[in-house]
Amino acid sequence: PTRRRAARRRPSACRAMGDEEAAAVPSPGVESIFLTGGTLTIVGLDDMGPGLRLKSVSKETLLADVQYRGAISDFTIIKNQIGKADCESLWVRYNEDDVYGDGNNFEVAVTKAAGEAFEMEDAERAVAAEAEKAAALLAAEEHKPGRKKKVKPVSKPWVSLGSELEIAAETLVTDKHPRIVVQVFRKRSHFGTEEKKKKLADVDAITLWNSASMECRPFKEKTPSTYFSETDCATQAVPSICETATQATPGVSKPMATQYEPRRQVLESSIQSDDDASREKLETSQKLKTFLDKVNPRMRGALQQNELYDIFTDDFASLADNESGLGGGRNGGSTSLVEMHSFTSLKYNKGKAVSCIDWAPDAFGVVAASCVETVSFEAGVASGGVSKRGAVLVWDFEDPIHPKFVLEAPHDVHAFQWNPTNPSLVAGGLANGQVCFWDLADLLKPGDKVGSGSGSGSVGMSSGVIVSGTTGTDKEKQVPVCQPKFVSEVQESHVSCVTDVTWLPPDVGVSKPRGEIQKVLNPTGVTNFFATTSADGKVLFWDLSTTMRKDTKRRDFFFNPTYKIALGRGEQSGAMQCVKISFSPELRPPARDGSVSANASLFFATSADGEVAQCDFVAPGDEDGSQAGGEHTKLCVMAHSEAVRSIARSPFFPDLVITVGASSFKLWREGQAFPIFSSPQLPAKLCGCAFSPTRPTVVFIAKDDGVVETWDLLDRSHEPYLATRVNSTGLGPIKFWTPQPGDAHFHKSREQLLAVGDAGGVLHVLRTPRQLRKPKPRELERTEAFLEREAQRAVDSVERGLQREAASASREDAVSAASVGAAGGEEKPAARRGVRGDKELSEDEKREAEYMALEQAFMVEMGLREAPMKEE
């Protein structure tokens, strides 16, 4: 590029040099210029070439490039001509043949007349090209090897030439000759033996021709041969056709009308009179207004129910089944998970694994998934730890081929979640520890929702939205791409990749310095706070209410966390490598008197070392919140042998959570330092878990071998109730679609959908069978009894373990004391006898000494003998 830029010369300079070989010069208003590939990409002309020779570009774009890049810009040499142009759009033409001989590859029309000349020349060139193409096609058609065109047959009337007589003559062959009857006789004695059987064998007449063995000598047939002719006959049966018609004349139209007069209720004192004063008094009565205001919404709801009917309602789904047991699958019903949809993108998901899944809160059939690269440690070191751009793909059931939205990010998105009250906001955590969020309001038309529209081509796009995928002529394949609206600063973000993102309940805020829950004066029902965690052991709380008020035009794109806490490992030293967090359902705004639930600030946290901790994000005491992270961890238990990859909370029991790690899953309750239920060790590793949204005793487990297991803890707790293979590769996170009662799609909640991600970057949507989604009679009560029984069993097991440990410790102490006493008592006889005092004992003598020590300890423990005194 430097050599070419040095070779540029203005057309006027070329004419001043008097170059005799330059046969052509630019026309008035035309400037010859050399444009590099980078310049073409910046101004949007990178698609120009032999296929696209002429294109217009705005005058402001060229001047902005000159102003932004200065002398580096290729348009600097004609800056004045561009500024003096008498039109807003300038035409740029590709100079492929270098007609001016100055080494430039483009021409720019800086006047309106020159631009019109460019357009006219381009139109003439297109017409000439079309004519040349048509002539070439005609010439090629003429030079084709000789092929005679088939002449269409012309229908002519039937003319008889006597063929019907020939047809009548060629009749079918009939039996004109009498049939020949042949009788063959054989003696009875010739049957049975092998030698006699040979007399009936076939013999060639030529080989055995003699007068002795031949019964009939060959002779020439004098009967003339008869030749038969074969006739092809055909028949056709044509049914008779009868054309009929009928006309139905409706009855005479009779317009009808009716008129009614509402009855007026009057006071008892004026029943028999039409007193207007009493009627007016009744109509203005406050009691009547209160009654009408009370029954008005009920009446409207009843009228709407009478007028509206859901045509997609499955009447058979509401029928009661014949299954009486809680197992459900032993009566012959279908209990398999059925895959309804699968989504993947070769552009964004190839070679990646699904890391996070979430459903759109206000739409049916809209699910989002993010994928991350699965590279080994050696590959990451070889690439220098550089992470590629990530994306969150939003899919719609109406278009399984193209994503509905693409939320791009500067790095891989390991975790994200929709805002439960404002579905246009999505918060995400990146691989480098930064936190960002997207605002989908820029992609939607005014009044639209995330679930509205008919696919990826029907979304209204506003300014600033990048559209990728195809050209403008293929609008049905355009995919809206949204960039992050705000990205956190690196200094205020996590050190390692963000592993979980969770929104707090509506109207819940966390304030400095101790992390207390903010008191809301005017509740709005809007969620503004969310929390993130990472392997660095920190939990950061972010506030969007102040961030959304930032001016994006001032390029203030960074936002900082409102509150930070560091989690420790309880009694052990070091920071907890957090993987997942789950806040308590009791987390609500303070009451009017400022009171808060005791467990409102508690939450579960899991680590990469297999730990499950119960923490409190409010700093204890009157401290300023800068204390060590271990004080936030109230309880930490080593639960699994490997990282706890998923945690889920039961929708029926708020204090019950499930964790999966290594090859088992466990159930926990708040305040207990041990699991109330532990599954047996499974042959494959577990990757994700989820509670059934309709059955309290059913849990779904995703495994590393591509199988989703369904456990019914009341039916069988030692093995899975159902195992369904989803894919041959390992699975990842799973999540149910759980509509809220106020959603427009709540009536579709009978169709229970489960989203499952795998290691190949494919998002699967499964439909659970009816036996697994319909609750059984008294299942909630039985589940609660089962949990209480398991909790008591776990407590008893822990107490018995402590008792056994205490007994073992006391027994070891007694044995050690008795050994010391026995050793002191044996030294005296040995010294007194003077025999074997210094000699090493044999094996039998050692065993005898051990037995005596145990006997001494037993006698002392039973109180039959006093413990020996130790000599000073």
XYZ file of C-alpha atoms in Angstrom, residues 814-815 817-826 841 844-861 865 868:
33
model
C -8.011 -47.115 77.752
C -5.914 -49.504 75.689
C -3.252 -46.549 79.416
C -3.440 -50.284 80.089
C -0.436 -50.898 77.856
C 1.599 -48.398 79.826
C 0.504 -50.007 83.150
C 1.228 -53.547 81.986
C 4.650 -52.570 80.755
C 5.472 -50.985 84.168
C 4.233 -54.069 86.125
C 6.296 -56.553 84.162
C 10.327 -61.427 73.691
C 3.863 -65.850 71.695
C 5.112 -63.752 74.597
C 4.127 -60.537 72.763
C 0.626 -61.838 72.143
C 0.343 -62.864 75.781
C 1.387 -59.361 76.847
C -1.234 -57.816 74.547
C -3.906 -60.110 75.959
C -2.954 -59.176 79.505
C -3.119 -55.496 78.583
C -6.604 -55.908 77.103
C -7.717 -57.843 80.190
C -6.358 -55.123 82.439
C -8.173 -52.448 80.426
C -11.440 -54.431 80.544
C -11.211 -54.932 84.322
C -10.522 -51.231 84.812
C -13.403 -50.244 82.525
C -9.870 -53.235 89.339
C -2.418 -48.783 88.083
